[in-house]
Coordinates of C-alpha atoms and ligand atoms in Angstrom, one line a residue:
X1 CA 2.5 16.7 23.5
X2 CA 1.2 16.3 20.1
X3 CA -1.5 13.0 20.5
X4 CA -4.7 13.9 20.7
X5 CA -6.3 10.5 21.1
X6 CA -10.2 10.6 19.8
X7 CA -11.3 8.9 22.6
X8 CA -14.7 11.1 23.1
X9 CA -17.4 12.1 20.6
X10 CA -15.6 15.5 20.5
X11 CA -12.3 13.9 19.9
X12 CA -13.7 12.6 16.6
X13 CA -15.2 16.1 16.2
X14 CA -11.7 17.6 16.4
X15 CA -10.1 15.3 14.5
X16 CA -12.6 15.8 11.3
X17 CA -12.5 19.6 12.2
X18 CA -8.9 19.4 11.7
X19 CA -8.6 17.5 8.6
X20 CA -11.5 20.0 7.1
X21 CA -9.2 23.0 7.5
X22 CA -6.3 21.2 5.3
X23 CA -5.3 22.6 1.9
X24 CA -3.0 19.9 0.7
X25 CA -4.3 16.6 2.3
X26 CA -3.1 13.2 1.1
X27 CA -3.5 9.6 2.3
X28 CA -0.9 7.0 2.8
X29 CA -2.1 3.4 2.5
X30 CA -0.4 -0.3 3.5
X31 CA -1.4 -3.7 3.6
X32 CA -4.2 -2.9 6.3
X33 CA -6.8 -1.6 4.1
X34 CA -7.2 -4.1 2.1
X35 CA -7.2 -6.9 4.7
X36 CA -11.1 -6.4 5.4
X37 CA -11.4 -7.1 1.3
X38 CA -9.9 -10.9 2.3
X39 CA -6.1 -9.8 1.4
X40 CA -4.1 -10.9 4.4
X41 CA -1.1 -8.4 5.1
X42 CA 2.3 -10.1 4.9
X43 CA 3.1 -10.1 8.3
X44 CA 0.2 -11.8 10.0
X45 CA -0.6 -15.2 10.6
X46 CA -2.4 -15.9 7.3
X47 CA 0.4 -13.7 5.8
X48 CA 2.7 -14.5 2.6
X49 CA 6.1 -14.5 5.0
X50 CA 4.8 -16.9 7.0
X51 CA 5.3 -19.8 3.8
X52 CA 7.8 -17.6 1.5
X53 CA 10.8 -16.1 3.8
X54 CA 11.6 -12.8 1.8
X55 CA 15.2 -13.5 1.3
X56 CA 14.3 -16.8 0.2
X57 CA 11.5 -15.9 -2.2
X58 CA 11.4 -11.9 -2.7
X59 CA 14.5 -10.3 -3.8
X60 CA 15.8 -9.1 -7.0
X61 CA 18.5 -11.0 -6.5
X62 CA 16.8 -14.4 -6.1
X63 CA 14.3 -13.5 -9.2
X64 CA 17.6 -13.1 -11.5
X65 CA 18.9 -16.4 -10.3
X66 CA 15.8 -18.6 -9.8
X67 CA 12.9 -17.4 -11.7
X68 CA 11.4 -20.6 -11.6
X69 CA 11.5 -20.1 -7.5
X70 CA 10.3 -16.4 -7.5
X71 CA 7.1 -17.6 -9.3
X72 CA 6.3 -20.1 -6.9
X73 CA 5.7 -17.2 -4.5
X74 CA 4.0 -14.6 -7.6
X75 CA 1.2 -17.5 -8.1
X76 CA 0.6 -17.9 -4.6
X77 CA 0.3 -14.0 -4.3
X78 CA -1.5 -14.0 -7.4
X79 CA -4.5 -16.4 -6.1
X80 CA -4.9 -14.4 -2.9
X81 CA -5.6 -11.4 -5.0
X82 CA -7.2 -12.8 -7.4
X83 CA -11.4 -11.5 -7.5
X84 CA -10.7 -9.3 -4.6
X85 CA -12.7 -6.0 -4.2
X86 CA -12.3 -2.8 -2.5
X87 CA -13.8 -2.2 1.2
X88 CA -15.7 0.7 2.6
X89 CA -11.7 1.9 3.7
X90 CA -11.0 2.4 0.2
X91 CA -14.8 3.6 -1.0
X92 CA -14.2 6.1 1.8
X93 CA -10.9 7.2 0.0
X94 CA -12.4 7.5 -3.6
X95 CA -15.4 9.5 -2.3
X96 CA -13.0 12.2 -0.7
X97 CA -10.9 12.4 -3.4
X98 CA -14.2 13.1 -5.8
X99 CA -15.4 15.9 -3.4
X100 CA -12.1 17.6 -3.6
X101 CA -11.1 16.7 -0.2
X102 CA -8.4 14.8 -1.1
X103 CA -5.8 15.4 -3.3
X104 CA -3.9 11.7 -3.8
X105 CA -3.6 8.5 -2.7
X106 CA 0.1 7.1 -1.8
X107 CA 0.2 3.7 -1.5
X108 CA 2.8 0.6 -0.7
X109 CA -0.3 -2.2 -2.2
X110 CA -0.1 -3.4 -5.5
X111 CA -3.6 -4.7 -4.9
X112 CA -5.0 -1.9 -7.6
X113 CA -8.4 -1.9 -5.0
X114 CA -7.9 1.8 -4.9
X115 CA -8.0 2.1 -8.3
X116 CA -11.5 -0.3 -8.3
X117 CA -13.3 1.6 -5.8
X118 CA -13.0 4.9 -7.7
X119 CA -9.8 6.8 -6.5
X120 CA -7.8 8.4 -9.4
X121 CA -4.9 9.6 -8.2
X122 CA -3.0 6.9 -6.7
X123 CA 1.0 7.0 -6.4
X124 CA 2.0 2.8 -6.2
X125 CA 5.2 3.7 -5.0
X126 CA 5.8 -0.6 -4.6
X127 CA 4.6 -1.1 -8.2
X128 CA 1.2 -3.3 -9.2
X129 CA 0.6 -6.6 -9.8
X130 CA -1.7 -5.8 -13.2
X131 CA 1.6 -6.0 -15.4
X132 CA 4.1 -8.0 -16.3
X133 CA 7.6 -6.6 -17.0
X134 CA 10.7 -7.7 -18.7
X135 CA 13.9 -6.3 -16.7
X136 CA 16.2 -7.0 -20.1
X137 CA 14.3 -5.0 -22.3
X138 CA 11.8 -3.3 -20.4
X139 CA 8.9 -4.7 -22.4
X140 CA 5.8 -4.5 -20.3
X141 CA 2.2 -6.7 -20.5
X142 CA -0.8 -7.2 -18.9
X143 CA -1.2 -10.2 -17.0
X144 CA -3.2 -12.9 -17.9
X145 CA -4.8 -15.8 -16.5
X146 CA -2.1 -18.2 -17.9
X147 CA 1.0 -16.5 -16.5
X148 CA 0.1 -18.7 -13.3
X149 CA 0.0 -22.2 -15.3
X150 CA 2.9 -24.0 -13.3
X151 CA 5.7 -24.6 -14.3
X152 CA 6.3 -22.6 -16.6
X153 CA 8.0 -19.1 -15.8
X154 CA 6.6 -16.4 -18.5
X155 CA 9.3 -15.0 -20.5
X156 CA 9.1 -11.6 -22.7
X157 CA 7.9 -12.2 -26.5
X158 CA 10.5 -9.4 -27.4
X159 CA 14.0 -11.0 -26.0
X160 CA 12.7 -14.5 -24.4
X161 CA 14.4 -13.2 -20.6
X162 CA 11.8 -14.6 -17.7
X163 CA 9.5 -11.9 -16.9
X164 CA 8.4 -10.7 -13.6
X165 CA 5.1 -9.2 -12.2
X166 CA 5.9 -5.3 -11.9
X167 CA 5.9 -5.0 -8.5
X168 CA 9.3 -3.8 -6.4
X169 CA 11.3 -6.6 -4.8
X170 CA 13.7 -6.6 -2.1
X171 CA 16.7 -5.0 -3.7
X172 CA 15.0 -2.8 -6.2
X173 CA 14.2 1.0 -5.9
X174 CA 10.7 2.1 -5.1
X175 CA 8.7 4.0 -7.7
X176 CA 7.3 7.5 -8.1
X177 CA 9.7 9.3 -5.3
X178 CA 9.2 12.3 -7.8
X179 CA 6.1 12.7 -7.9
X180 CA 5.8 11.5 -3.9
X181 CA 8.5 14.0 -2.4
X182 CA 6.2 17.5 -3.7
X183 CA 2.8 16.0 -2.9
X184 CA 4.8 15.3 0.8
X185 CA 6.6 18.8 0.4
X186 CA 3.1 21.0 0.7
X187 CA 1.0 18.3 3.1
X188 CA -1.2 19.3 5.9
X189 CA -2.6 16.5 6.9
X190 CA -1.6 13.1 6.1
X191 CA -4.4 9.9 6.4
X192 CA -2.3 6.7 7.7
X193 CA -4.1 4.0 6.7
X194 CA -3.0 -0.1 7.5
X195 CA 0.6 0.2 7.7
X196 CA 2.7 -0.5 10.1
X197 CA 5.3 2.5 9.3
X198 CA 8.2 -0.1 9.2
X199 CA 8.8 -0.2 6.0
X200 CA 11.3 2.2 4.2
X201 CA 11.3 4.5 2.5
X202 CA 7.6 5.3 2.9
X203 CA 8.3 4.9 6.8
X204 CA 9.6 8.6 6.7
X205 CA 7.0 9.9 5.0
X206 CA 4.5 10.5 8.1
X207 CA 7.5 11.9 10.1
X208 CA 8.1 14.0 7.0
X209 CA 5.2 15.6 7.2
X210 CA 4.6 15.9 11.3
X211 CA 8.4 17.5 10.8
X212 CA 6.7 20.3 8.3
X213 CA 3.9 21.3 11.2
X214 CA 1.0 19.0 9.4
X215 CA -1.2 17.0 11.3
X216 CA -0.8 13.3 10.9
X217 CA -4.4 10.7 11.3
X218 CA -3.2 7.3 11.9
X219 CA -6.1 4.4 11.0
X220 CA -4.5 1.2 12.7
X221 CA -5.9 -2.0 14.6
X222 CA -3.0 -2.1 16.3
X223 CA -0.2 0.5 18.3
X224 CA 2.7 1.1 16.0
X225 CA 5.7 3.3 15.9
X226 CA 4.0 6.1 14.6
X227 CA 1.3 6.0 17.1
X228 CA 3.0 8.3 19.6
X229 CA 3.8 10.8 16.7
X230 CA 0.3 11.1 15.3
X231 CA -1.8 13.9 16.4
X232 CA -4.8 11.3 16.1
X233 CA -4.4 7.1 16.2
X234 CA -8.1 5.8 15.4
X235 CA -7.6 2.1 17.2
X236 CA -9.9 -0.6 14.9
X237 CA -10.5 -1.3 11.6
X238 CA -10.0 1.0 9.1
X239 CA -13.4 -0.6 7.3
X240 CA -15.3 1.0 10.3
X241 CA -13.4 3.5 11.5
X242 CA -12.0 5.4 8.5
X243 CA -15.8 6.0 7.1
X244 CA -17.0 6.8 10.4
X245 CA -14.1 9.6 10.3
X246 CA -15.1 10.8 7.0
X247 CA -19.2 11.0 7.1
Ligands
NAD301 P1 2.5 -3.3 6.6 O1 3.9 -3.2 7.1 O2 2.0 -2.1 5.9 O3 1.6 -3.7 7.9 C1 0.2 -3.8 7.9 C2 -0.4 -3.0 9.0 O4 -1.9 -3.0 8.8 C3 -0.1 -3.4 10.4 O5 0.3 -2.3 11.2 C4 -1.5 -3.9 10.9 O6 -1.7 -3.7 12.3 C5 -2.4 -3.1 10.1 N1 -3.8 -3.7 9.9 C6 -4.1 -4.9 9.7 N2 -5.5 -5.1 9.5 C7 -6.0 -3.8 9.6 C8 -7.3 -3.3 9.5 N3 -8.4 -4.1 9.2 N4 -7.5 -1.9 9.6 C9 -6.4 -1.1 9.9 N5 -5.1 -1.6 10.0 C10 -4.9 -2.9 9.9 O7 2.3 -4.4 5.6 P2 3.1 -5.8 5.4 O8 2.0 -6.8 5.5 O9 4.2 -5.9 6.3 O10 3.5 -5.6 3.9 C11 4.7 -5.0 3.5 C12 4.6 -4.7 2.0 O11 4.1 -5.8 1.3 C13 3.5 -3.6 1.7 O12 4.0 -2.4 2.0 C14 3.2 -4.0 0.3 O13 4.2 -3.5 -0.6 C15 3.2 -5.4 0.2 N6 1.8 -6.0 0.5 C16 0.8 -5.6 -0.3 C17 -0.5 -6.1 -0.1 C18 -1.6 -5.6 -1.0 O14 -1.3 -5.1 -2.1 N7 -2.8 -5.7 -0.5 C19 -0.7 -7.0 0.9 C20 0.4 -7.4 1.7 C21 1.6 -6.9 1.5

């Protein structure tokens, strides 16, 4: 049985022991972290879904058809992230990637909190919501403070097509699997941070990794698939209970 639950002071012991001894550790964030920085995950009650249905709102498909409609959900997205900042979760990231105790941050948020709190390398393997891209010609811009001026849908200065922010939709391939499959490849210990492992391809990674004889650390508020696969499930916030893990 590989769960070793930290339920006891020495269970947290263990667990940093463990992740101490790595060579090659990496972390793998979600929507999670960033909930304690006022970004609801898309899921929950206060969650994106619950007023844009994905196959309504979220897929390549529907952007290339209605533009007009995909932007109705980018501006809503785009005023729940706007003036956020990073939590001690992703502080507590940065700082172990700056002692050389961490080697990269993968992450499914387009947030860019990682990014603000310090961290340098970080895989967005769903893309980032800083940019603007055009799918024609492949121009790419920063966003600006206009883009969200309803109703107007920006479109490229290069070839006039609607452009969209450059974050992966339903229907589109995620990013980076180069760079994410060697990084997985030599991985000893893999920080799960606020996901809920559901979502593929970056479900696999975690199993990926248990499958290569690494440890797996899952931060979670909740019980999730992965829970019974992790050598170590930290139950609570990951703004308490992944800085705890790492003082
Ligand atoms: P998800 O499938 O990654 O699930 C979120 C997980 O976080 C759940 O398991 C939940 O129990 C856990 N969680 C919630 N609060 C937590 C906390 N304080 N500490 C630890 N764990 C916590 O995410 P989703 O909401 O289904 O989103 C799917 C995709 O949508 C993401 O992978 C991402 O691409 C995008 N998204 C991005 C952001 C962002 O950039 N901040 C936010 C929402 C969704």
């Amino acid at each position: 049985m590989r769960v070793k639950k930290p339920h006891s002071a020495d269970g947290w012991q263990q667990a940093r022991a463990e992740f101490r001894a790595a060579r090659r550790p990496l972390a793998l964030t979600g929507a999670g972290i960033s909930v304690e920085s006022g970004i609801p995950d898309f899921r929950g009650d206060h969650g994106l879904w619950r007023r844009f249905e994905p196959e309504q709102y979220a897929t390549l498909e529907v952007f290339r058809r209605e533009p007009h409609k995909a932007w109705e959900m980018y501006r809503a997205l785009g005023e729940v992230l706007q003036g956020k900042q990073p939590n001690p979760a992703h502080r507590a990231l940065a700082r172990l990637e700056r002692e050389g105790r961490l080697q990269a941050v993968i992450t499914q948020n387009i947030d860019g909190l990682h990014q603000l709190a310090g961290s340098r390398r970080v895989v967005e393997v769903h893309g980032e919501y800083r940019h603007l891209q055009c799918l024609r010609c492949g121009r790419m811009r920063p966003l600006r403070e206009e883009d969200y001026a309803p109703p107007a849908v920006p479109a490229c200065h290069d070839c006039g097509a609607p452009l969209k922010p450059n974050v992966v939709l339903f229907g589109e391939w995620v990013r980076h699997m180069d760079e994410v499959g060697p990084l997985l490849e030599s991985c000893d210990a893999l920080l799960v941070i606020g996901t809920s492992a559901e979502v593929y391809p970056v479900a696999d990674l975690p199993r990926q990794v248990i499958g290569n004889g690494g440890r797996v650390f899952e931060f979670n508020v909740e019980e999730t698939t992965l829970t019974s696969l992790a050598d170590y499930s930290f139950r609570g916030p990951c703004g308490r209970t992944l800085p705890r893990f790492v003082a």
